[in-house]
PDB file of C-alpha atoms and ligand atoms in Angstrom:
ATOM      1  CA  UNK A  26      75.695  36.272 102.499  1.00 40.00           C
ATOM      2  CA  UNK A  27      79.004  36.722 100.690  1.00 44.00           C
ATOM      3  CA  UNK A  28      79.621  40.097  99.127  1.00 43.00           C
ATOM      4  CA  UNK A  29      80.467  39.851  95.409  1.00 44.00           C
ATOM      5  CA  UNK A  30      84.126  40.139  94.349  1.00 45.00           C
ATOM      6  CA  UNK A  31      85.149  43.361  92.519  1.00 45.00           C
ATOM      7  CA  UNK A  32      85.294  41.412  89.237  1.00 43.00           C
ATOM      8  CA  UNK A  33      81.691  40.274  89.644  1.00 44.00           C
ATOM      9  CA  UNK A  34      80.495  43.822  90.380  1.00 45.00           C
ATOM     10  CA  UNK A  35      82.078  44.933  87.092  1.00 46.00           C
ATOM     11  CA  UNK A  36      80.327  42.112  85.226  1.00 49.00           C
ATOM     12  CA  UNK A  37      76.951  43.134  86.667  1.00 47.00           C
ATOM     13  CA  UNK A  38      77.417  46.555  85.077  1.00 49.00           C
ATOM     14  CA  UNK A  39      78.566  45.092  81.767  1.00 52.00           C
ATOM     15  CA  UNK A  40      75.946  46.013  79.165  1.00 60.00           C
ATOM     16  CA  UNK A  41      75.794  43.234  76.549  1.00 67.00           C
ATOM     17  CA  UNK A  42      73.820  45.418  74.134  1.00 82.00           C
ATOM     18  CA  UNK A  43      76.635  47.958  73.636  1.00 88.00           C
ATOM     19  CA  UNK A  44      79.853  47.641  71.597  1.00 84.00           C
ATOM     20  CA  UNK A  45      82.394  48.226  74.343  1.00 89.00           C
ATOM     21  CA  UNK A  46      85.910  46.847  74.745  1.00 83.00           C
ATOM     22  CA  UNK A  47      86.719  44.528  77.647  1.00 86.00           C
ATOM     23  CA  UNK A  48      88.864  46.869  79.813  1.00 88.00           C
ATOM     24  CA  UNK A  49      90.022  43.985  81.997  1.00 88.00           C
ATOM     25  CA  UNK A  50      91.475  42.214  78.950  1.00 86.00           C
ATOM     26  CA  UNK A  51      93.265  45.423  77.881  1.00 85.00           C
ATOM     27  CA  UNK A  52      94.850  45.602  81.330  1.00 88.00           C
ATOM     28  CA  UNK A  53      95.777  41.900  81.131  1.00 86.00           C
ATOM     29  CA  UNK A  54      97.422  42.554  77.736  1.00 85.00           C
ATOM     30  CA  UNK A  55      99.906  44.858  79.528  1.00 87.00           C
ATOM     31  CA  UNK A  56     101.098  41.858  81.515  1.00 89.00           C
ATOM     32  CA  UNK A  57     102.430  38.439  80.369  1.00 84.00           C
ATOM     33  CA  UNK A  58     104.893  40.067  77.981  1.00 85.00           C
ATOM     34  CA  UNK A  59     106.559  36.671  77.408  1.00 84.00           C
ATOM     35  CA  UNK A  60     103.509  35.738  75.316  1.00 86.00           C
ATOM     36  CA  UNK A  61     104.526  38.167  72.560  1.00 85.00           C
ATOM     37  CA  UNK A  62     101.629  38.676  70.128  1.00 81.00           C
ATOM     38  CA  UNK A  63      99.252  36.369  72.039  1.00 83.00           C
ATOM     39  CA  UNK A  64      96.783  38.442  74.078  1.00 81.00           C
ATOM     40  CA  UNK A  65      93.773  37.367  76.223  1.00 78.00           C
ATOM     41  CA  UNK A  66      91.258  37.458  73.335  1.00 77.00           C
ATOM     42  CA  UNK A  67      92.763  34.183  72.019  1.00 77.00           C
ATOM     43  CA  UNK A  68      91.170  32.526  75.023  1.00 76.00           C
ATOM     44  CA  UNK A  69      91.094  28.739  75.008  1.00 83.00           C
ATOM     45  CA  UNK A  70      91.466  28.392  71.225  1.00 90.00           C
ATOM     46  CA  UNK A  71      95.185  29.013  70.861  1.00 93.00           C
ATOM     47  CA  UNK A  72      96.313  25.404  71.299  1.00 94.00           C
ATOM     48  CA  UNK A  73      93.632  24.017  68.981  1.00 95.00           C
ATOM     49  CA  UNK A  74      94.570  26.548  66.312  1.00 96.00           C
ATOM     50  CA  UNK A  75      98.259  25.616  66.633  1.00 96.00           C
ATOM     51  CA  UNK A  76      97.313  21.940  66.234  1.00 96.00           C
ATOM     52  CA  UNK A  77      95.268  22.678  63.099  1.00 97.00           C
ATOM     53  CA  UNK A  78      98.142  24.737  61.682  1.00 98.00           C
ATOM     54  CA  UNK A  79     100.656  21.966  62.399  1.00 98.00           C
ATOM     55  CA  UNK A  80      98.513  19.413  60.544  1.00 97.00           C
ATOM     56  CA  UNK A  81      98.282  21.828  57.613  1.00 97.00           C
ATOM     57  CA  UNK A  82     102.066  22.331  57.804  1.00 98.00           C
ATOM     58  CA  UNK A  83     102.603  18.559  57.495  1.00 98.00           C
ATOM     59  CA  UNK A  84     100.232  18.525  54.509  1.00 97.00           C
ATOM     60  CA  UNK A  85     102.149  21.324  52.769  1.00 98.00           C
ATOM     61  CA  UNK A  86     105.487  19.547  53.277  1.00 98.00           C
ATOM     62  CA  UNK A  87     104.117  16.272  51.853  1.00 98.00           C
ATOM     63  CA  UNK A  88     102.644  18.239  48.913  1.00 98.00           C
ATOM     64  CA  UNK A  89     106.025  19.875  48.273  1.00 98.00           C
ATOM     65  CA  UNK A  90     107.721  16.452  48.247  1.00 98.00           C
ATOM     66  CA  UNK A  91     105.089  14.922  45.955  1.00 98.00           C
ATOM     67  CA  UNK A  92     105.333  17.791  43.452  1.00 98.00           C
ATOM     68  CA  UNK A  93     109.145  17.624  43.508  1.00 98.00           C
ATOM     69  CA  UNK A  94     109.019  13.904  42.789  1.00 97.00           C
ATOM     70  CA  UNK A  95     106.566  14.548  39.939  1.00 97.00           C
ATOM     71  CA  UNK A  96     108.625  17.450  38.583  1.00 97.00           C
ATOM     72  CA  UNK A  97     111.732  15.309  38.129  1.00 95.00           C
ATOM     73  CA  UNK A  98     109.736  12.321  36.865  1.00 95.00           C
ATOM     74  CA  UNK A  99     107.812  14.411  34.313  1.00 94.00           C
ATOM     75  CA  UNK A 100     111.050  16.047  33.134  1.00 89.00           C
ATOM     76  CA  UNK A 101     112.377  12.554  32.419  1.00 87.00           C
ATOM     77  CA  UNK A 102     109.254  11.850  30.356  1.00 86.00           C
ATOM     78  CA  UNK A 103     110.005  14.909  28.196  1.00 81.00           C
ATOM     79  CA  UNK A 104     106.909  16.767  29.342  1.00 86.00           C
ATOM     80  CA  UNK A 105     108.504  20.143  30.065  1.00 89.00           C
ATOM     81  CA  UNK A 106     105.275  22.161  30.305  1.00 92.00           C
ATOM     82  CA  UNK A 107     103.657  19.913  32.895  1.00 94.00           C
ATOM     83  CA  UNK A 108     106.975  19.422  34.706  1.00 95.00           C
ATOM     84  CA  UNK A 109     107.284  23.209  34.958  1.00 96.00           C
ATOM     85  CA  UNK A 110     103.784  23.433  36.438  1.00 96.00           C
ATOM     86  CA  UNK A 111     104.671  20.794  39.046  1.00 97.00           C
ATOM     87  CA  UNK A 112     107.784  22.779  39.964  1.00 97.00           C
ATOM     88  CA  UNK A 113     105.822  26.030  40.397  1.00 98.00           C
ATOM     89  CA  UNK A 114     103.313  24.210  42.607  1.00 98.00           C
ATOM     90  CA  UNK A 115     106.145  22.691  44.679  1.00 98.00           C
ATOM     91  CA  UNK A 116     107.535  26.165  45.292  1.00 98.00           C
ATOM     92  CA  UNK A 117     104.127  27.546  46.239  1.00 98.00           C
ATOM     93  CA  UNK A 118     103.455  24.672  48.666  1.00 98.00           C
ATOM     94  CA  UNK A 119     106.840  25.407  50.281  1.00 98.00           C
ATOM     95  CA  UNK A 120     105.838  29.066  50.649  1.00 98.00           C
ATOM     96  CA  UNK A 121     102.579  27.945  52.292  1.00 98.00           C
ATOM     97  CA  UNK A 122     104.482  25.798  54.792  1.00 98.00           C
ATOM     98  CA  UNK A 123     106.643  28.802  55.691  1.00 98.00           C
ATOM     99  CA  UNK A 124     103.609  31.035  56.249  1.00 98.00           C
ATOM    100  CA  UNK A 125     102.052  28.378  58.497  1.00 98.00           C
ATOM    101  CA  UNK A 126     105.256  27.837  60.495  1.00 98.00           C
ATOM    102  CA  UNK A 127     105.596  31.583  60.992  1.00 98.00           C
ATOM    103  CA  UNK A 128     102.031  31.886  62.287  1.00 97.00           C
ATOM    104  CA  UNK A 129     102.529  28.900  64.645  1.00 97.00           C
ATOM    105  CA  UNK A 130     105.521  30.661  66.205  1.00 97.00           C
ATOM    106  CA  UNK A 131     103.603  33.962  66.490  1.00 95.00           C
ATOM    107  CA  UNK A 132     100.952  32.048  68.427  1.00 95.00           C
ATOM    108  CA  UNK A 133     103.608  30.746  70.809  1.00 93.00           C
ATOM    109  CA  UNK A 134     103.624  27.220  69.375  1.00 96.00           C
ATOM    110  CA  UNK A 135     106.303  24.964  67.940  1.00 97.00           C
ATOM    111  CA  UNK A 136     106.214  24.176  64.205  1.00 98.00           C
ATOM    112  CA  UNK A 137     106.442  20.398  63.755  1.00 98.00           C
ATOM    113  CA  UNK A 138     108.815  19.528  60.904  1.00 98.00           C
ATOM    114  CA  UNK A 139     109.477  16.009  62.199  1.00 97.00           C
ATOM    115  CA  UNK A 140     109.925  13.725  59.153  1.00 96.00           C
ATOM    116  CA  UNK A 141     109.037  10.577  61.107  1.00 97.00           C
ATOM    117  CA  UNK A 142     105.364  11.595  61.553  1.00 97.00           C
ATOM    118  CA  UNK A 143     104.797  13.695  58.415  1.00 97.00           C
ATOM    119  CA  UNK A 144     102.623  11.243  56.473  1.00 96.00           C
ATOM    120  CA  UNK A 145     100.478  10.374  59.490  1.00 97.00           C
ATOM    121  CA  UNK A 146      99.758  14.030  60.172  1.00 97.00           C
ATOM    122  CA  UNK A 147      99.283  15.099  56.543  1.00 96.00           C
ATOM    123  CA  UNK A 148      95.775  15.292  55.107  1.00 96.00           C
ATOM    124  CA  UNK A 149      97.077  14.584  51.597  1.00 96.00           C
ATOM    125  CA  UNK A 150      99.066  11.590  50.318  1.00 96.00           C
ATOM    126  CA  UNK A 151     102.498  11.206  48.781  1.00 97.00           C
ATOM    127  CA  UNK A 152     102.539   9.599  45.321  1.00 97.00           C
ATOM    128  CA  UNK A 153     105.126   7.796  43.199  1.00 97.00           C
ATOM    129  CA  UNK A 154     103.232   7.445  39.920  1.00 96.00           C
ATOM    130  CA  UNK A 155     105.425   7.146  36.840  1.00 94.00           C
ATOM    131  CA  UNK A 156     102.637   7.975  34.395  1.00 94.00           C
ATOM    132  CA  UNK A 157     101.839  11.620  33.650  1.00 95.00           C
ATOM    133  CA  UNK A 158      98.052  11.370  33.884  1.00 95.00           C
ATOM    134  CA  UNK A 159      98.310   9.404  37.144  1.00 96.00           C
ATOM    135  CA  UNK A 160     100.511  12.173  38.562  1.00 97.00           C
ATOM    136  CA  UNK A 161      98.043  14.864  37.529  1.00 97.00           C
ATOM    137  CA  UNK A 162      95.178  12.883  39.010  1.00 96.00           C
ATOM    138  CA  UNK A 163      96.908  12.315  42.363  1.00 97.00           C
ATOM    139  CA  UNK A 164      97.829  15.998  42.586  1.00 97.00           C
ATOM    140  CA  UNK A 165      94.262  17.017  41.842  1.00 97.00           C
ATOM    141  CA  UNK A 166      93.020  14.688  44.605  1.00 96.00           C
ATOM    142  CA  UNK A 167      95.556  16.195  47.039  1.00 97.00           C
ATOM    143  CA  UNK A 168      94.546  19.746  46.087  1.00 97.00           C
ATOM    144  CA  UNK A 169      90.873  18.924  46.598  1.00 96.00           C
ATOM    145  CA  UNK A 170      91.689  17.482  50.033  1.00 96.00           C
ATOM    146  CA  UNK A 171      93.648  20.646  50.866  1.00 96.00           C
ATOM    147  CA  UNK A 172      90.767  22.861  49.687  1.00 97.00           C
ATOM    148  CA  UNK A 173      88.338  20.945  51.883  1.00 96.00           C
ATOM    149  CA  UNK A 174      90.687  21.042  54.905  1.00 96.00           C
ATOM    150  CA  UNK A 175      91.390  24.790  54.599  1.00 96.00           C
ATOM    151  CA  UNK A 176      87.693  25.560  54.075  1.00 95.00           C
ATOM    152  CA  UNK A 177      86.839  23.655  57.261  1.00 96.00           C
ATOM    153  CA  UNK A 178      89.647  25.348  59.208  1.00 96.00           C
ATOM    154  CA  UNK A 179      88.477  28.798  58.097  1.00 96.00           C
ATOM    155  CA  UNK A 180      84.917  27.985  59.184  1.00 95.00           C
ATOM    156  CA  UNK A 181      86.122  26.601  62.547  1.00 94.00           C
ATOM    157  CA  UNK A 182      88.341  29.595  63.303  1.00 95.00           C
ATOM    158  CA  UNK A 183      85.719  32.140  62.225  1.00 94.00           C
ATOM    159  CA  UNK A 184      86.306  35.324  64.222  1.00 91.00           C
ATOM    160  CA  UNK A 185      88.427  33.581  66.883  1.00 92.00           C
ATOM    161  CA  UNK A 186      91.715  34.544  65.191  1.00 94.00           C
ATOM    162  CA  UNK A 187      91.367  36.869  62.213  1.00 94.00           C
ATOM    163  CA  UNK A 188      95.103  36.912  61.373  1.00 95.00           C
ATOM    164  CA  UNK A 189      95.259  33.124  61.059  1.00 97.00           C
ATOM    165  CA  UNK A 190      92.030  33.170  59.072  1.00 97.00           C
ATOM    166  CA  UNK A 191      93.508  35.648  56.563  1.00 98.00           C
ATOM    167  CA  UNK A 192      96.643  33.481  56.171  1.00 98.00           C
ATOM    168  CA  UNK A 193      94.448  30.423  55.520  1.00 98.00           C
ATOM    169  CA  UNK A 194      92.193  32.286  53.096  1.00 98.00           C
ATOM    170  CA  UNK A 195      95.192  33.370  51.010  1.00 98.00           C
ATOM    171  CA  UNK A 196      96.524  29.788  50.929  1.00 98.00           C
ATOM    172  CA  UNK A 197      93.067  28.413  50.080  1.00 98.00           C
ATOM    173  CA  UNK A 198      92.704  30.657  47.035  1.00 98.00           C
ATOM    174  CA  UNK A 199      96.065  29.422  45.739  1.00 98.00           C
ATOM    175  CA  UNK A 200      95.056  25.757  46.274  1.00 98.00           C
ATOM    176  CA  UNK A 201      91.924  26.488  44.248  1.00 98.00           C
ATOM    177  CA  UNK A 202      94.104  27.847  41.421  1.00 98.00           C
ATOM    178  CA  UNK A 203      96.261  24.698  41.605  1.00 98.00           C
ATOM    179  CA  UNK A 204      93.201  22.441  41.334  1.00 97.00           C
ATOM    180  CA  UNK A 205      91.873  24.503  38.455  1.00 97.00           C
ATOM    181  CA  UNK A 206      95.163  24.251  36.525  1.00 96.00           C
ATOM    182  CA  UNK A 207      95.465  20.511  37.139  1.00 96.00           C
ATOM    183  CA  UNK A 208      91.936  19.820  35.980  1.00 95.00           C
ATOM    184  CA  UNK A 209      92.799  21.551  32.677  1.00 94.00           C
ATOM    185  CA  UNK A 210      95.651  19.043  32.178  1.00 92.00           C
ATOM    186  CA  UNK A 211      93.525  16.027  33.066  1.00 89.00           C
ATOM    187  CA  UNK A 212      92.251  14.050  30.089  1.00 84.00           C
ATOM    188  CA  UNK A 213      88.764  12.671  30.661  1.00 78.00           C
TER     189      UNK A 213
HETATM  190 FE1  FE2 B  27      99.612  24.571  49.694  1.00 52.73          FE
HETATM  191 FE1  FE2 B  28      98.353  23.299  46.161  1.00 52.73          FE
END
């Protein structure tokens, strides 16, 4: 009969009913310094989380472009109040994309800013409406898609990566404000 490896002996003594840290993972954290902030507790989820964040990054970039297009179009229609709201949203979507890119790099990933695949990867659509109500409507649709995507991401990530979850929760609450503001502008 084979004698158990030292690692297995440790596991046999591991008491699942107590709140104790995994000492082996703490030791492992002292190694692999090239991984920066990524420690063993990320386990197999790191790449999936980076992929989710990159899709959200593409969405934020498309949303920035759509709001910019709408800002300049609405300004031309002499609708300064709504144009101003589109501009503020464009700036906030840009800030979201920067937060996502920063988190991707912290996780050891590469933020994908490639323009050639942006629309395919984005959850939300670009829009070239010339009419004010059509612009508001398409932005509200995009915000609702973003709210649904971020809500699903937060549920998927759960306690697997609390830093990413907090970033997503902050973005989600701002998307909810955007949707709320747009629905006030929408005429029934
Ligand atoms: Fe956003
Ligand atoms: Fe938004």
